[in-house]
Amino acid sequence: MKELELYCIMCPASCTLRVIVKDREIQVYGNQCPRGVEYAKQEVLEPRRHVMSVVRVKNGDMPTVSVVTRSPVPKDCIWRIMEQLAKIELEAPVEIGDVVIRDICGTDIIATRRVKRIELL
Amino acid sequence: MEGKGECAVKTLYYDTVVIGGGPAGIAAAIKTREKGLKTLLIENRDVLGGIPLQCIHPGFGIHYYKQDLTGTEFITRLLDKLVESKTEYLTKTYVHSIEYIDYNDKVVNVISPSGVLEVHAETIIYATGARERHIFEIGVYGDRVDGVYTAGEAQTLMDIFGVLPGREVVVIGSGDVGLIMARRFALEGARVKAVVEILPYPGGLMRNVVQCLRDYDIPLLLGHTVVKIIGKKRVEKVIVAKVDENLKIIPGTEFEIPCDTVIVSAGLRPNIDLLEKIGVVIDPATGGPVVNEYLETSKPGIFVAGNALVINDLVDYAVEQGERAAEGAHKFVENNGLPSEKWIRVVKGRNIRLIVPHYISGKREVVLYARVSQPEKNVYIEIPEVNYRVFSYGVRPSEMIRIKLKPEHFKKMSSDDKITIQVTPRQ
Ligand code: SF4
């Protein structure tokens, strides 16, 4: 059994939730509405996050392209993604939605900025 | 230098000039074009798009596009629409001054790559965004050394240029940009030693406190302030102290945090210099102009939108304001001025720190934006004069309250010259 304190982020009330976890059973206190329980369940049993960063681009009108996970990934995957991203360099042009890394932690990493190619003279 | 006579100032004529090519200005320009106005959009940077170009995190467009986009994705969509609308625009163009000649004629004096221009317009939509508060405005003293950046500067360096400004970071202020940059530093391998906030509660959204600080075990020091920055060439450490309820430093509570970088996230202020110079009335609570429901300032035909009007926490609101100002400009051009109204004042009631717009007609649908002074739980947000009342589990200064009033609301108004927004505790 363990006890945790979370802040519900589902609305501006930001209730402080006291969560008691026993195996996969959880009890939630301090929520003002049922959405707090849902949030606590998700956060405790399977917390997920978007990961975002920038990747270097060669011959672009911008030096980097921004990237994000297509869907949120399990929290423990964050560092694996960051390590992979650090190794990459792209070549312009890059369009929004281009896949930068395919199939990592159950999702893809996609480009979120348009980088046009600058033709070198 | 030998020249062929005088340097000629070119004169141009438009229905409306939009100053500022960020989200509010772009949205305003698109809308004025849809309404058939002859529009010129002016931007001082070399690209259109404004701040969202460097916002690589999601959370943009949830209201406007009903989709969770990154800032970069959001602004690209808007820019594509601007291109479709065939709006004329100038980049690398600096607005030197605005002149209010008369009701129907305003002049925007600009310095552009093709020379000095005198742009005449019947209406102006002012959407110049905000500036970041400076370290000297928040009373942080000490050595003037390398390694001190505003959160926005750090964002430009990291998320446009891909440069990490430092390795051991202290963030002053817990506004959203500061929290988001704390996470960016942590993700890119720097150590964020603390986020120092003078108030007893965080300045940014709770979502950002959880996902930007807690996730990376970054300490949030509430009720603390950075007194001094110390270093020879580069930042070496900061001195932090506790404050009392009057935000005064408690002697004897000082301690040091070694670091090589200080990020200042002390909030934003509307950019209103050019409007102040022509005597537009400013609301000290918002730091932006006093406006009516068309977002028209005290100078007829000059409208304002986005963070130059009020600091917004969602880009969606800035865009909404841009469109609202564009409707105002259109109405002004069509009718040779906005119809005169008996304006109803919008008054700040209990636990309300600011509201825009300041005056409404009570005839059309209107969107009110407000912020509370203090966090409070279990409350009603009310406008008693029009019988408006919604329950809220909680309100926080960092989360703007948005209220849409429809013409029906005004049918049975109990006052004819004011409405009051207030927050009252539920018994
Ligand atoms: S528990 Fe309900 S009221 Fe409390 S923060 Fe979560 S969503 Fe809001």
XYZ file of C-alpha atoms and ligand atoms in Angstrom:
556
model
C 0.000 0.000 0.000
C 1.218 3.469 -0.717
C -0.154 6.922 -0.261
C 0.405 9.789 -2.670
C -0.585 13.386 -3.051
C -1.630 14.640 -6.488
C -3.061 17.842 -7.873
C -6.029 17.324 -10.128
C -5.473 19.278 -13.342
C -8.887 18.745 -14.901
C -10.210 22.181 -13.905
C -8.968 25.402 -12.227
C -10.090 24.228 -8.768
C -6.845 22.184 -8.717
C -8.017 19.942 -5.875
C -5.308 18.340 -3.807
C -6.005 14.629 -4.039
C -4.875 12.095 -1.440
C -4.601 8.770 -3.197
C -4.242 5.387 -1.539
C -2.975 2.650 -3.835
C -3.303 -1.050 -3.018
C -2.262 -3.293 -5.893
C -4.376 -1.873 -8.700
C -7.139 -0.658 -6.400
C -7.115 3.027 -5.652
C -9.031 5.231 -3.283
C -9.216 8.973 -3.819
C -9.931 11.673 -1.231
C -10.110 15.435 -1.566
C -11.733 15.532 -5.002
C -14.705 17.826 -5.380
C -16.121 15.964 -8.351
C -15.875 12.537 -10.030
C -13.430 13.724 -12.666
C -10.806 13.861 -9.919
C -11.093 10.110 -9.416
C -10.665 9.460 -13.135
C -7.641 11.692 -13.238
C -6.039 10.006 -10.213
C -6.609 6.548 -11.704
C -4.938 7.494 -14.953
C -2.069 9.278 -13.206
C -1.329 6.450 -10.808
C -1.926 3.426 -12.998
C -0.705 4.658 -16.353
C 0.674 8.191 -16.462
C 1.239 9.423 -20.031
C 2.837 12.541 -21.434
C 3.604 14.245 -24.697
C 7.316 14.678 -25.342
C 8.558 17.653 -27.332
C 11.922 18.825 -28.522
C 13.712 20.269 -31.547
C 15.886 18.468 -34.096
C 18.626 20.012 -36.237
C 17.876 20.597 -39.896
C 20.405 21.039 -42.714
C 19.813 23.545 -45.513
C 16.612 24.890 -43.988
C 15.283 28.407 -43.556
C 15.249 27.605 -39.854
C 18.040 25.859 -37.957
C 15.739 23.368 -36.229
C 12.408 21.682 -36.621
C 10.147 21.170 -33.624
C 8.787 17.688 -32.965
C 6.221 16.057 -30.688
C 4.880 12.591 -29.956
C 1.802 11.835 -32.059
C 0.032 10.555 -28.947
C 1.092 10.700 -25.279
C 3.598 8.037 -24.218
C 4.102 6.281 -20.871
C 6.085 8.564 -18.603
C 9.050 6.195 -18.328
C 9.552 6.423 -22.090
C 10.450 10.107 -22.053
C 14.225 9.653 -21.757
C 14.429 6.960 -24.409
C 12.768 9.314 -26.858
C 15.021 12.240 -25.933
C 18.132 10.071 -26.456
C 16.990 9.011 -29.908
C 16.108 12.564 -30.908
C 19.541 13.835 -29.934
C 21.113 11.562 -32.560
C 19.073 12.798 -35.483
C 19.720 15.437 -38.094
C 17.234 16.092 -40.886
C 17.536 17.595 -44.336
C 15.127 20.361 -45.405
C 12.384 20.574 -46.554
C 10.371 19.305 -43.607
C 6.581 19.561 -43.564
C 4.287 19.500 -40.522
C 3.249 15.909 -39.854
C 6.385 14.335 -41.383
C 7.438 11.305 -39.349
C 10.796 11.910 -37.702
C 11.013 8.607 -35.788
C 8.633 5.779 -36.598
C 7.205 3.462 -33.978
C 8.822 4.380 -30.711
C 7.086 3.692 -27.362
C 3.904 2.870 -29.265
C 3.761 6.097 -31.248
C 5.597 8.155 -33.858
C 7.507 11.383 -33.457
C 6.233 13.952 -35.913
C 7.425 17.345 -37.126
C 5.407 20.357 -36.000
C 7.115 23.172 -37.899
C 7.539 23.767 -41.586
C 11.164 24.208 -42.641
C 11.706 25.256 -46.238
C 14.796 24.328 -48.145
C 17.275 27.043 -48.920
C 19.026 26.279 -52.181
C 22.737 26.757 -51.734
C 24.397 28.831 -54.388
C 26.592 61.159 -50.251
C 25.209 62.345 -53.520
C 21.546 61.889 -54.036
C 19.074 62.682 -56.734
C 16.922 65.106 -54.813
C 14.942 64.301 -51.687
C 14.099 60.971 -50.252
C 10.418 60.680 -51.118
C 7.980 59.409 -48.536
C 5.464 57.147 -50.209
C 1.838 57.605 -49.187
C -0.534 54.638 -49.137
C -4.257 54.322 -48.357
C -6.087 51.427 -46.694
C -9.363 50.745 -44.927
C -7.504 49.175 -42.068
C -3.918 48.721 -40.978
C -3.174 45.834 -38.645
C -0.048 46.392 -36.569
C 1.540 43.151 -35.381
C 1.780 39.812 -37.187
C 1.144 37.426 -34.298
C -2.001 35.350 -33.743
C -4.312 38.288 -32.936
C -3.080 40.412 -35.835
C -3.182 37.578 -38.358
C -6.698 36.576 -37.273
C -7.794 40.209 -37.495
C -6.294 40.602 -40.980
C -7.983 37.451 -42.278
C -11.351 38.560 -40.904
C -11.137 42.073 -42.347
C -10.347 40.542 -45.753
C -13.344 38.194 -45.458
C -15.455 41.287 -44.829
C -14.048 42.893 -47.965
C -11.789 45.546 -46.447
C -8.546 46.721 -47.991
C -6.049 45.672 -45.356
C -2.348 46.046 -44.712
C -0.643 43.872 -42.087
C 2.631 45.137 -40.633
C 5.220 43.062 -38.757
C 8.596 44.173 -37.450
C 10.292 40.759 -37.412
C 11.376 39.097 -40.633
C 8.642 36.451 -40.455
C 4.960 36.521 -39.596
C 3.668 34.330 -36.783
C 4.764 35.922 -33.527
C 5.441 33.993 -30.355
C 3.714 30.662 -31.227
C 6.507 30.032 -33.763
C 8.703 29.168 -30.796
C 6.066 27.337 -28.750
C 6.716 23.680 -29.429
C 4.442 22.336 -26.686
C 0.800 21.300 -27.175
C -2.144 23.199 -25.675
C -2.981 25.531 -28.561
C -6.265 25.629 -30.438
C -8.411 23.545 -28.118
C -11.245 26.062 -28.414
C -10.590 27.554 -31.844
C -9.760 24.436 -33.839
C -11.236 21.945 -31.330
C -7.914 20.166 -31.536
C -4.846 20.117 -29.308
C -2.039 21.543 -31.439
C 1.458 22.798 -30.698
C 2.002 26.547 -31.028
C 3.957 25.950 -34.221
C 1.163 23.876 -35.774
C -1.478 26.376 -34.697
C 0.247 29.368 -36.208
C 1.068 27.566 -39.464
C -2.634 26.833 -39.976
C -3.459 30.459 -39.383
C -0.651 31.601 -41.706
C -1.869 29.320 -44.486
C -5.285 30.933 -44.180
C -3.683 34.380 -44.332
C -1.968 33.477 -47.597
C -5.311 32.270 -49.001
C -6.949 35.546 -48.006
C -4.424 37.410 -50.185
C -3.770 39.976 -47.468
C -1.052 42.494 -48.261
C 1.658 42.426 -45.630
C 5.032 43.930 -44.864
C 7.684 42.264 -42.719
C 10.878 43.829 -41.304
C 8.757 46.940 -41.049
C 8.944 49.107 -37.989
C 6.097 51.363 -36.916
C 7.618 54.636 -35.867
C 4.441 56.432 -34.802
C 0.709 56.667 -35.107
C -1.074 59.951 -35.770
C -4.725 60.495 -35.063
C -5.622 63.094 -37.670
C -9.397 62.952 -37.336
C -12.326 60.602 -37.016
C -11.771 59.078 -40.447
C -8.073 59.457 -40.963
C -5.214 57.911 -39.037
C -1.613 57.744 -40.173
C 0.813 54.949 -39.444
C 4.373 56.086 -40.123
C 6.590 53.137 -40.906
C 10.138 52.388 -41.872
C 10.158 49.481 -44.284
C 12.847 47.811 -46.378
C 11.497 49.799 -49.339
C 11.713 53.128 -47.526
C 9.664 55.375 -45.295
C 5.923 54.995 -45.774
C 3.023 57.121 -44.632
C 0.088 54.741 -44.428
C -3.340 56.328 -44.128
C -6.233 54.250 -42.834
C -9.713 54.764 -41.527
C -9.131 52.147 -38.834
C -6.169 50.608 -37.050
C -6.099 47.242 -35.326
C -3.291 47.322 -32.818
C -2.057 43.795 -32.040
C 1.528 44.215 -30.932
C 1.422 41.598 -28.195
C 3.244 41.903 -24.908
C 6.718 42.372 -23.569
C 8.319 40.332 -20.817
C 8.810 42.043 -17.500
C 12.419 42.863 -16.813
C 14.487 41.721 -13.860
C 14.759 45.287 -12.528
C 10.978 45.591 -12.429
C 10.819 42.798 -9.882
C 13.551 44.031 -7.586
C 16.333 41.534 -8.265
C 19.738 43.127 -7.833
C 23.343 42.061 -7.985
C 26.013 41.650 -10.622
C 25.255 42.297 -14.259
C 26.680 39.119 -15.632
C 26.223 36.729 -18.506
C 23.695 33.969 -18.164
C 20.572 35.966 -17.305
C 17.758 35.486 -19.818
C 14.041 36.090 -19.920
C 11.984 32.948 -20.425
C 11.106 34.108 -23.933
C 14.754 34.629 -24.858
C 15.608 31.166 -23.587
C 12.740 29.790 -25.649
C 14.035 31.461 -28.804
C 17.543 30.136 -28.191
C 16.456 26.579 -27.468
C 13.450 26.053 -29.664
C 14.357 28.067 -32.755
C 18.160 27.892 -32.714
C 18.627 24.632 -30.818
C 21.111 26.115 -28.358
C 21.107 25.224 -24.654
C 21.775 28.486 -22.766
C 23.136 26.855 -19.598
C 23.428 23.729 -17.472
C 22.442 24.683 -13.919
C 19.360 26.808 -13.915
C 17.289 28.845 -11.469
C 13.965 30.174 -12.740
C 12.566 33.345 -11.167
C 8.766 33.475 -11.304
C 6.354 30.658 -11.985
C 4.401 32.022 -14.937
C 3.524 29.526 -17.647
C 6.444 30.333 -19.930
C 8.842 29.892 -16.996
C 7.354 26.519 -16.090
C 7.411 25.350 -19.692
C 11.034 26.429 -20.074
C 11.973 24.664 -16.814
C 10.730 21.449 -18.423
C 12.553 22.180 -21.661
C 15.819 22.671 -19.782
C 15.265 19.443 -17.853
C 14.440 17.511 -21.028
C 17.553 18.778 -22.776
C 19.747 17.599 -19.925
C 20.208 20.730 -17.814
C 19.559 20.719 -14.067
C 16.829 23.049 -12.928
C 17.705 23.728 -9.311
C 14.565 25.653 -8.373
C 11.661 27.746 -9.556
C 11.359 30.686 -7.149
C 7.947 32.324 -6.753
C 7.333 35.277 -4.448
C 3.569 34.659 -4.121
C 2.146 31.845 -1.980
C 0.656 30.186 -5.084
C 2.052 29.397 -8.543
C 1.683 31.984 -11.313
C 1.015 29.498 -14.085
C -1.604 26.872 -14.782
C -1.707 23.898 -12.396
C -1.354 21.600 -15.388
C 2.057 23.146 -15.994
C 3.086 22.893 -12.336
C 2.339 19.169 -12.448
C 3.687 18.321 -15.896
C 6.645 20.680 -15.995
C 7.927 20.664 -12.413
C 6.655 17.606 -10.562
C 7.457 15.257 -13.435
C 11.103 16.322 -13.340
C 11.418 16.740 -9.553
C 12.031 20.461 -9.904
C 11.522 22.217 -6.547
C 8.982 25.064 -6.499
C 9.858 27.546 -3.757
C 6.638 29.446 -3.049
C 6.847 32.549 -0.858
C 10.515 33.007 -1.777
C 12.358 35.582 -3.798
C 15.754 35.937 -5.439
C 17.420 38.873 -3.727
C 20.643 38.981 -5.622
C 22.507 37.493 -8.559
C 26.209 36.920 -7.980
C 29.013 36.253 -10.452
C 32.136 37.644 -12.081
C 31.662 37.087 -15.805
C 28.937 34.476 -15.738
C 26.275 33.811 -13.101
C 27.781 31.795 -10.250
C 24.957 31.746 -7.727
C 21.800 33.441 -6.536
C 20.784 34.445 -3.019
C 17.240 33.408 -2.175
C 15.179 34.497 0.850
C 11.737 33.866 2.291
C 9.124 36.603 2.250
C 6.329 37.410 4.689
C 2.668 37.957 3.783
C 3.450 41.514 2.668
C 6.089 40.095 0.311
C 8.860 41.646 2.420
C 12.071 39.666 2.829
C 12.367 37.952 6.211
C 15.890 38.740 7.487
C 17.982 35.721 8.330
C 16.251 33.386 5.880
C 18.735 33.932 3.043
C 20.462 30.976 1.393
C 22.507 30.391 -1.755
C 21.797 28.330 -4.827
C 24.817 27.792 -7.097
C 23.866 27.996 -10.797
C 25.198 29.258 -14.131
C 21.931 30.504 -15.580
C 18.996 32.580 -14.354
C 15.716 32.580 -16.256
C 13.303 35.410 -15.533
C 9.640 34.627 -15.955
C 8.086 37.596 -14.248
C 5.002 37.901 -16.376
C 4.028 39.956 -19.387
C 2.884 43.534 -19.920
C 0.847 44.726 -22.914
C 2.938 46.591 -25.485
C 1.107 49.900 -25.682
C 3.791 52.554 -26.177
C 2.465 53.873 -29.496
C -1.084 54.106 -28.154
C -0.010 55.881 -24.971
C 1.741 58.510 -27.073
C -1.534 59.488 -28.743
C -3.381 59.600 -25.440
C -5.391 56.374 -25.519
C -6.906 55.744 -22.081
C -5.198 52.846 -20.276
C -6.669 50.567 -17.591
C -4.084 50.142 -14.827
C -5.524 46.716 -13.957
C -4.906 45.154 -17.383
C -2.065 47.429 -18.459
C -3.887 47.654 -21.798
C -6.366 50.168 -23.247
C -9.904 50.741 -22.011
C -12.198 49.327 -24.717
C -15.821 48.860 -25.667
C -17.307 45.602 -26.904
C -15.850 46.117 -30.390
C -12.465 46.374 -28.668
C -12.296 49.981 -29.795
C -10.093 52.214 -27.654
C -10.895 55.736 -26.479
C -9.724 56.942 -29.926
C -12.523 56.172 -32.401
C -11.435 53.747 -35.113
C -8.416 52.415 -33.214
C -9.004 48.855 -32.064
C -6.814 46.562 -29.995
C -6.617 42.769 -29.686
C -4.554 39.970 -28.192
C -1.935 40.481 -25.490
C -1.739 44.207 -26.270
C -5.300 44.372 -24.918
C -4.983 42.027 -21.963
C -2.572 39.204 -21.125
C -4.354 36.056 -22.281
C -3.533 32.550 -21.189
C -4.799 30.916 -24.356
C -3.909 31.785 -27.931
C -7.529 30.975 -28.766
C -8.642 34.081 -26.864
C -6.128 36.292 -28.683
C -7.497 35.051 -32.007
C -11.073 35.568 -30.855
C -10.208 39.166 -29.930
C -8.517 39.719 -33.287
C -11.694 38.642 -35.055
C -13.842 40.783 -32.776
C -11.694 43.852 -33.485
C -11.934 43.100 -37.213
C -15.729 43.089 -36.995
C -15.491 46.448 -35.265
C -13.198 47.843 -37.965
C -15.563 46.597 -40.665
C -18.557 48.202 -38.994
C -16.598 51.432 -38.599
C -15.627 51.572 -42.273
C -19.145 50.682 -43.450
C -20.980 53.188 -41.266
C -18.403 55.907 -41.158
C -17.868 55.306 -37.463
C -19.388 52.956 -34.932
C -23.014 53.600 -34.033
C -23.162 55.689 -30.878
C -24.444 53.735 -27.918
C -25.456 54.347 -24.378
C -22.633 52.275 -22.963
C -23.106 49.980 -19.992
C -20.100 49.843 -17.668
C -18.676 46.444 -16.728
C -17.754 46.719 -13.051
C -15.347 44.623 -10.977
C -17.103 43.004 -8.026
C -15.857 40.759 -5.241
C -12.568 38.925 -5.975
C -12.284 40.262 -9.520
C -8.988 41.884 -10.482
C -9.584 42.777 -14.113
C -12.158 42.643 -16.883
C -12.263 43.402 -20.601
C -14.135 44.877 -22.372
C -14.925 47.791 -20.079
C -18.108 48.947 -21.837
C -20.828 46.979 -23.604
C -23.991 47.940 -25.480
C -26.282 45.260 -24.090
C -27.570 44.691 -27.610
C -25.288 42.111 -29.118
C -23.563 38.973 -28.016
C -20.412 39.827 -26.104
C -17.511 37.865 -24.621
C -16.126 39.060 -21.293
C -12.688 38.049 -20.036
C -11.902 38.366 -16.334
C -9.308 37.319 -13.786
C -9.728 36.834 -10.051
C -7.478 38.406 -7.417
C -7.174 35.359 -5.172
C -7.536 31.605 -5.627
C -10.846 30.481 -4.146
C -12.753 27.187 -4.038
C -16.430 26.379 -4.256
C -17.756 29.594 -5.694
C -20.354 31.125 -7.960
C -19.298 33.401 -10.786
C -22.111 35.903 -11.026
C -23.430 38.913 -12.894
C -26.476 39.745 -10.772
C -27.864 42.478 -13.081
C -28.480 39.949 -15.862
C -29.184 36.958 -13.669
C -26.046 35.151 -14.738
C -24.700 32.606 -12.270
C -22.505 29.555 -12.767
C -20.978 27.326 -10.166
C -17.252 26.672 -10.191
C -15.278 24.234 -8.086
C -12.515 26.772 -8.060
C -11.015 29.884 -9.590
C -7.363 30.892 -9.852
C -5.660 34.115 -10.963
C -3.747 32.183 -13.617
C -6.896 30.912 -15.324
C -8.896 33.502 -17.197
C -12.650 33.414 -16.814
C -14.474 33.720 -20.127
C -18.171 34.602 -20.081
C -20.329 34.815 -23.169
C -23.456 36.943 -22.783
C -26.200 36.661 -25.366
C -28.800 39.327 -26.223
C -31.375 37.315 -24.163
C -29.320 37.982 -21.045
C -29.931 41.702 -21.388
C -33.710 41.500 -21.836
C -34.483 41.699 -18.132
C -31.603 43.807 -16.930
C -32.010 45.233 -13.458
C -29.720 48.192 -14.123
C -29.366 50.345 -17.185
C -25.862 51.633 -16.711
C -23.728 48.812 -15.271
C -23.213 45.108 -14.849
C -20.974 43.634 -12.142
C -18.899 40.487 -12.348
C -18.288 38.965 -8.939
C -17.176 35.744 -7.314
C -19.148 34.680 -4.264
C -18.555 31.698 -1.967
C -21.152 28.943 -1.985
C -22.566 28.543 1.486
S -11.594 16.979 -8.695
Fe -13.134 17.932 -9.988
S -13.312 19.972 -9.084
Fe -11.419 19.155 -8.286
S -9.852 19.874 -9.746
Fe -10.507 17.851 -10.417
S -12.070 18.276 -11.940
Fe -11.828 20.146 -10.736
